[in-house]
Amino acid sequence: MASTSLDRRGAKNGTGKPSTSVISSENEREKEKRWRDEAEDNKIDDKIDGTTTRTNPDNSAPTFTAASAILNSIKRHAFSVRPFHGIVQDIRSRALYYASDWTDAWNYRVVPATLLIFFANVLPGIAFSLDLIETTNQYGVAEVLLSSFMASFILSVFGAQPLCIAGVTGPITVLNKTIFDILQGHEDAPDYLQFIGWVYLWGAILHWITAALNWCNFLKYVTRFSCDTFGFFVSWVYLQYGVQVLTRQFSSSSIDGAFVQIILALVMLVLCYMFLTLAHTTLFHRHVRRFFADYGMPISLVATTGLAYWGHFNRANPETLPIAGAFQPAGGRDWLVRFWDLPGKWVGIAFPFGFVLWVLFFFDHNVSSLIAQGSEFPLRKPPGFHYDFFLLGITTFIAGLLGVPAPNGLIPQAPIHTTSLLVMGRRVKDDVENTEPGGSPETESGSLTNEETINNGGPLPEPDPSPAQREIPVAVVEQRVSNLAQGALCLVLLTGPFLHLLHLIPRGVLAGLFWFMGADALQGNGITAKLVFLVQDHRLTPQSEPLRRVRKSRIVLFALVQLAGFGATFAIVQTIAAIGFPVIILLLIPLRSVILPLLPFTEEELAILDRPTASPFTMESVGGSL
C-alpha cells in the first residue's frame, strides 16, 4: 500500500507546494526545533507565567525562584476556571482531522500495529485479572474482553487521542481486589458489583468535573521524572506478576506441569528478545528486520503455545487460561448491574473509593497519553486531554453498569502502539554532517527519504552501515483504525471457536510475555538509563552524552529520589493499604515541582536530568509545558 496518504510533517505534495493536510505551520516547527536545541544545550529557561529564571552561572546552590514561581502558578490556575473551555478547544482542534484519521489508515503499518497491540493488550489484561477472577468469582474472561472492546471503540471512534490504548490494567485489578477484601470483613457486606457500580459512578462524576473545569491543565507539571518513576513501577509489576503466575502453578497443578510452565515462560522470553535483537542488527534485508520487529512477539506466542502440546510437555498437562461460555458473564448473572438497589449507607461509603479511582485514572490514563505522544515521536495531529478524560468518565460509568473492570490507558502498550506505527526513513549523506547528535530529523523534501520513496526514478539503494543510511523515524501513521481493530478482535475472541483457541494458551506463556514486556519497558526507562550511565566506563561514553555535564553525585541523588518514589509505591501495593497507592503516585508531581528545586541541583542539571514528557506541540492542549 502506498504511504502517500500519510500526512507527514513537513512533507510536500507532488507540485512542490506544502500539502494542505500538514498540521503544523513552519513557525510551529521552528519553535519546536529551537526548544529542542535549547534542551540539548541546557539553556532552557524556566518560563512560568511570564517569569524567567535562568541557570545559576556560578554553580552555587539553586535559588527558590523556580519552586516559588510554580507554587504561585498553581494558586493562580487553581482558581481561574473557564468551564468546558478545554473540552471545546480539544474538539475544535481535532475535528479538522477526523476524516484524515480514517483515510490515513490506508497504510501497511496499521496491520502489524493492530496484531501487536491486540496480543500486548488482551493477554496481560486477562493475566492481571486472573487473581481477581479466582478471588471474587464476580469477573471472568468475558468481562475483561468486553471492557477492552468498549474502551477501544469509544476512544478510537469518538476520542481525540486514538493512539492511546486503553484496557484492563494491573492497578485497577489491585484496586478492585482490595475493595473486595475490605467488604468481606463486614458481616452485612453489600453486593460487590452493586458497590463497585457506585464506586465507578462517583469516579465518573469526578472525571466529568475534572474535564469541565480544565483540571487536566495540571499535566503541565508532569515531566519525565513522574513518568519514568511510574513506568519503572509498572515494569516491575509486570515482572512480579510473571513470577506470581508461575509460583501458583506449584499449588494448582502437578510438579511436572509447573516446571513445564517455567520452561515455556523462558522460551517465550528468549524468542521475543531474539526477534527484537535481530530487528536492531545489520543482519538480513531491512524488510526482514522490520518483519521481525512487527511480528516477532505474535510468532513467539504461537510457537511457544505449540511447544506446550509436543511430546513430554503435553503429557505434563500444563494449566491453560480459564474460559466461560461465549458472551456469558461470570456466574450466570445478568449483564446489567442494578447498582441503584444498593442500601443508602453504602452509597456514601463508596465515594472515598471513587475518589481513589479518580486519582489513579487521572495520573495513569493521562501519563499513558503523554508517553504515547512523547517528544520522540514525530506527531503532527493535535491531542485532546480534556475531552478524552471526559470520555474516560463515560467508559468508567458503563463499566460499572455492565459489571466489568474499568479500562484506562495502558503502559507500556500505549507507547508500543505509537512505536509500531512509525514510518522509518534514511538521512541523505550530505545532511548528516549538518545534523547534531540527538537532534530531531528534518523532514524537508530532499533531507529524508521514506521507505517507499523513489530516488531519481528508480528504487532506493540498499542501506549501508554508515550513519547516512541509518533509519530514523520520519512520521507516525496517525489514525483510528488500528485501535478500533484491536478492540474488535477482542469482541471476536468472545465467540465460541476463538474462546477455545484462547483456552489453549498455557499460563507459562503469559508469564514469559509479562517478563518480556516488563524487561523491555525497563530497558527504555529513564531511571535505568541513569543507573547504567553511573556504572559504565566513562572513557567509552560519547562526548555528546548530556549526563557527562552533570555531577555524579547529583545523578545519584536524582535517581535515589525516583527510586524512593518507586519503592514507596511498590511497597504499599503489597499490603492491605494498597487502596491508597494512587495517592502516592500523584504525590510524585509536587515532589518534582516543589521539592526537587530546593535540593542542591543547579537549574542546568535539572534541565538535563529531567525534561517535558511531550513536545510543546502536544502540551498545547494543557496550556503548554513549564
JSON list of N, CA and C in Angstrom, two decimals, residues 110-111 113-119 122 145 148-149 152 327 481-495 498-499 502:
[
{"chain": "A", "resi": 110, "resn": "VAL", "atom": "N", "xyz": [-0.51, -0.14, 9.68]},
{"chain": "A", "resi": 110, "resn": "VAL", "atom": "CA", "xyz": [-1.68, -0.38, 10.53]},
{"chain": "A", "resi": 110, "resn": "VAL", "atom": "C", "xyz": [-1.85, -1.88, 10.81]},
{"chain": "A", "resi": 111, "resn": "VAL", "atom": "N", "xyz": [-1.48, -2.74, 9.86]},
{"chain": "A", "resi": 111, "resn": "VAL", "atom": "CA", "xyz": [-1.68, -4.18, 10.02]},
{"chain": "A", "resi": 111, "resn": "VAL", "atom": "C", "xyz": [-0.83, -4.75, 11.15]},
{"chain": "A", "resi": 113, "resn": "ALA", "atom": "N", "xyz": [0.68, -3.17, 13.51]},
{"chain": "A", "resi": 113, "resn": "ALA", "atom": "CA", "xyz": [0.36, -2.47, 14.75]},
{"chain": "A", "resi": 113, "resn": "ALA", "atom": "C", "xyz": [-0.88, -3.06, 15.41]},
{"chain": "A", "resi": 114, "resn": "THR", "atom": "N", "xyz": [-1.88, -3.40, 14.61]},
{"chain": "A", "resi": 114, "resn": "THR", "atom": "CA", "xyz": [-3.11, -3.99, 15.14]},
{"chain": "A", "resi": 114, "resn": "THR", "atom": "C", "xyz": [-2.84, -5.33, 15.81]},
{"chain": "A", "resi": 115, "resn": "LEU", "atom": "N", "xyz": [-2.10, -6.21, 15.12]},
{"chain": "A", "resi": 115, "resn": "LEU", "atom": "CA", "xyz": [-1.82, -7.53, 15.68]},
{"chain": "A", "resi": 115, "resn": "LEU", "atom": "C", "xyz": [-0.96, -7.43, 16.93]},
{"chain": "A", "resi": 116, "resn": "LEU", "atom": "N", "xyz": [0.06, -6.59, 16.87]},
{"chain": "A", "resi": 116, "resn": "LEU", "atom": "CA", "xyz": [0.98, -6.47, 18.01]},
{"chain": "A", "resi": 116, "resn": "LEU", "atom": "C", "xyz": [0.25, -5.98, 19.25]},
{"chain": "A", "resi": 117, "resn": "ILE", "atom": "N", "xyz": [-0.54, -4.93, 19.10]},
{"chain": "A", "resi": 117, "resn": "ILE", "atom": "CA", "xyz": [-1.18, -4.33, 20.27]},
{"chain": "A", "resi": 117, "resn": "ILE", "atom": "C", "xyz": [-2.34, -5.18, 20.76]},
{"chain": "A", "resi": 118, "resn": "PHE", "atom": "N", "xyz": [-2.94, -5.99, 19.87]},
{"chain": "A", "resi": 118, "resn": "PHE", "atom": "CA", "xyz": [-4.00, -6.91, 20.29]},
{"chain": "A", "resi": 118, "resn": "PHE", "atom": "C", "xyz": [-3.46, -7.92, 21.29]},
{"chain": "A", "resi": 119, "resn": "PHE", "atom": "N", "xyz": [-2.35, -8.57, 20.95]},
{"chain": "A", "resi": 119, "resn": "PHE", "atom": "CA", "xyz": [-1.77, -9.55, 21.87]},
{"chain": "A", "resi": 119, "resn": "PHE", "atom": "C", "xyz": [-1.20, -8.87, 23.11]},
{"chain": "A", "resi": 122, "resn": "VAL", "atom": "N", "xyz": [-4.62, -7.77, 25.24]},
{"chain": "A", "resi": 122, "resn": "VAL", "atom": "CA", "xyz": [-5.57, -8.76, 25.74]},
{"chain": "A", "resi": 122, "resn": "VAL", "atom": "C", "xyz": [-4.94, -9.73, 26.73]},
{"chain": "A", "resi": 145, "resn": "LEU", "atom": "N", "xyz": [-12.51, -8.96, 28.21]},
{"chain": "A", "resi": 145, "resn": "LEU", "atom": "CA", "xyz": [-12.56, -8.71, 26.77]},
{"chain": "A", "resi": 145, "resn": "LEU", "atom": "C", "xyz": [-13.57, -7.64, 26.42]},
{"chain": "A", "resi": 148, "resn": "SER", "atom": "N", "xyz": [-12.18, -4.20, 27.28]},
{"chain": "A", "resi": 148, "resn": "SER", "atom": "CA", "xyz": [-11.18, -3.75, 26.30]},
{"chain": "A", "resi": 148, "resn": "SER", "atom": "C", "xyz": [-11.85, -3.27, 25.02]},
{"chain": "A", "resi": 149, "resn": "PHE", "atom": "N", "xyz": [-12.88, -4.00, 24.56]},
{"chain": "A", "resi": 149, "resn": "PHE", "atom": "CA", "xyz": [-13.59, -3.58, 23.35]},
{"chain": "A", "resi": 149, "resn": "PHE", "atom": "C", "xyz": [-14.28, -2.24, 23.56]},
{"chain": "A", "resi": 152, "resn": "SER", "atom": "N", "xyz": [-11.74, 0.65, 23.52]},
{"chain": "A", "resi": 152, "resn": "SER", "atom": "CA", "xyz": [-11.17, 0.91, 22.19]},
{"chain": "A", "resi": 152, "resn": "SER", "atom": "C", "xyz": [-12.21, 1.52, 21.26]},
{"chain": "A", "resi": 327, "resn": "PHE", "atom": "N", "xyz": [-19.93, -14.91, 25.25]},
{"chain": "A", "resi": 327, "resn": "PHE", "atom": "CA", "xyz": [-20.71, -13.73, 25.62]},
{"chain": "A", "resi": 327, "resn": "PHE", "atom": "C", "xyz": [-21.51, -13.94, 26.91]},
{"chain": "A", "resi": 481, "resn": "VAL", "atom": "N", "xyz": [-7.92, 3.40, 13.03]},
{"chain": "A", "resi": 481, "resn": "VAL", "atom": "CA", "xyz": [-8.32, 2.05, 12.66]},
{"chain": "A", "resi": 481, "resn": "VAL", "atom": "C", "xyz": [-7.62, 0.99, 13.50]},
{"chain": "A", "resi": 482, "resn": "SER", "atom": "N", "xyz": [-6.32, 1.13, 13.76]},
{"chain": "A", "resi": 482, "resn": "SER", "atom": "CA", "xyz": [-5.59, 0.10, 14.49]},
{"chain": "A", "resi": 482, "resn": "SER", "atom": "C", "xyz": [-6.13, -0.09, 15.91]},
{"chain": "A", "resi": 483, "resn": "ASN", "atom": "N", "xyz": [-6.46, 1.00, 16.58]},
{"chain": "A", "resi": 483, "resn": "ASN", "atom": "CA", "xyz": [-7.04, 0.92, 17.92]},
{"chain": "A", "resi": 483, "resn": "ASN", "atom": "C", "xyz": [-8.42, 0.26, 17.87]},
{"chain": "A", "resi": 484, "resn": "LEU", "atom": "N", "xyz": [-9.24, 0.70, 16.91]},
{"chain": "A", "resi": 484, "resn": "LEU", "atom": "CA", "xyz": [-10.58, 0.12, 16.78]},
{"chain": "A", "resi": 484, "resn": "LEU", "atom": "C", "xyz": [-10.50, -1.35, 16.39]},
{"chain": "A", "resi": 485, "resn": "ALA", "atom": "N", "xyz": [-9.58, -1.71, 15.49]},
{"chain": "A", "resi": 485, "resn": "ALA", "atom": "CA", "xyz": [-9.47, -3.09, 15.02]},
{"chain": "A", "resi": 485, "resn": "ALA", "atom": "C", "xyz": [-9.04, -4.03, 16.13]},
{"chain": "A", "resi": 486, "resn": "GLN", "atom": "N", "xyz": [-8.08, -3.60, 16.97]},
{"chain": "A", "resi": 486, "resn": "GLN", "atom": "CA", "xyz": [-7.66, -4.49, 18.04]},
{"chain": "A", "resi": 486, "resn": "GLN", "atom": "C", "xyz": [-8.77, -4.67, 19.06]},
{"chain": "A", "resi": 487, "resn": "GLY", "atom": "N", "xyz": [-9.60, -3.65, 19.24]},
{"chain": "A", "resi": 487, "resn": "GLY", "atom": "CA", "xyz": [-10.77, -3.81, 20.11]},
{"chain": "A", "resi": 487, "resn": "GLY", "atom": "C", "xyz": [-11.81, -4.73, 19.52]},
{"chain": "A", "resi": 488, "resn": "ALA", "atom": "N", "xyz": [-12.01, -4.63, 18.21]},
{"chain": "A", "resi": 488, "resn": "ALA", "atom": "CA", "xyz": [-12.96, -5.52, 17.54]},
{"chain": "A", "resi": 488, "resn": "ALA", "atom": "C", "xyz": [-12.51, -6.97, 17.63]},
{"chain": "A", "resi": 489, "resn": "LEU", "atom": "N", "xyz": [-11.19, -7.20, 17.58]},
{"chain": "A", "resi": 489, "resn": "LEU", "atom": "CA", "xyz": [-10.68, -8.57, 17.74]},
{"chain": "A", "resi": 489, "resn": "LEU", "atom": "C", "xyz": [-10.98, -9.12, 19.13]},
{"chain": "A", "resi": 490, "resn": "CYS", "atom": "N", "xyz": [-11.04, -8.24, 20.13]},
{"chain": "A", "resi": 490, "resn": "CYS", "atom": "CA", "xyz": [-11.44, -8.68, 21.47]},
{"chain": "A", "resi": 490, "resn": "CYS", "atom": "C", "xyz": [-12.87, -9.20, 21.46]},
{"chain": "A", "resi": 491, "resn": "LEU", "atom": "N", "xyz": [-13.73, -8.53, 20.69]},
{"chain": "A", "resi": 491, "resn": "LEU", "atom": "CA", "xyz": [-15.12, -8.96, 20.58]},
{"chain": "A", "resi": 491, "resn": "LEU", "atom": "C", "xyz": [-15.21, -10.29, 19.83]},
{"chain": "A", "resi": 492, "resn": "VAL", "atom": "N", "xyz": [-14.40, -10.43, 18.78]},
{"chain": "A", "resi": 492, "resn": "VAL", "atom": "CA", "xyz": [-14.37, -11.70, 18.03]},
{"chain": "A", "resi": 492, "resn": "VAL", "atom": "C", "xyz": [-13.90, -12.83, 18.94]},
{"chain": "A", "resi": 493, "resn": "LEU", "atom": "N", "xyz": [-12.97, -12.50, 19.83]},
{"chain": "A", "resi": 493, "resn": "LEU", "atom": "CA", "xyz": [-12.42, -13.51, 20.74]},
{"chain": "A", "resi": 493, "resn": "LEU", "atom": "C", "xyz": [-13.47, -14.05, 21.71]},
{"chain": "A", "resi": 494, "resn": "LEU", "atom": "N", "xyz": [-14.58, -13.32, 21.86]},
{"chain": "A", "resi": 494, "resn": "LEU", "atom": "CA", "xyz": [-15.65, -13.76, 22.75]},
{"chain": "A", "resi": 494, "resn": "LEU", "atom": "C", "xyz": [-16.53, -14.84, 22.14]},
{"chain": "A", "resi": 495, "resn": "THR", "atom": "N", "xyz": [-16.36, -15.12, 20.86]},
{"chain": "A", "resi": 495, "resn": "THR", "atom": "CA", "xyz": [-17.15, -16.17, 20.22]},
{"chain": "A", "resi": 495, "resn": "THR", "atom": "C", "xyz": [-16.59, -17.54, 20.59]},
{"chain": "A", "resi": 498, "resn": "PHE", "atom": "N", "xyz": [-13.13, -19.02, 19.00]},
{"chain": "A", "resi": 498, "resn": "PHE", "atom": "CA", "xyz": [-11.93, -18.29, 19.40]},
{"chain": "A", "resi": 498, "resn": "PHE", "atom": "C", "xyz": [-11.68, -18.37, 20.90]},
{"chain": "A", "resi": 499, "resn": "LEU", "atom": "N", "xyz": [-12.74, -18.51, 21.68]},
{"chain": "A", "resi": 499, "resn": "LEU", "atom": "CA", "xyz": [-12.54, -18.76, 23.11]},
{"chain": "A", "resi": 499, "resn": "LEU", "atom": "C", "xyz": [-11.82, -20.09, 23.32]},
{"chain": "A", "resi": 502, "resn": "LEU", "atom": "N", "xyz": [-8.23, -19.44, 22.73]},
{"chain": "A", "resi": 502, "resn": "LEU", "atom": "CA", "xyz": [-7.68, -18.74, 23.89]},
{"chain": "A", "resi": 502, "resn": "LEU", "atom": "C", "xyz": [-7.41, -19.72, 25.03]}
]
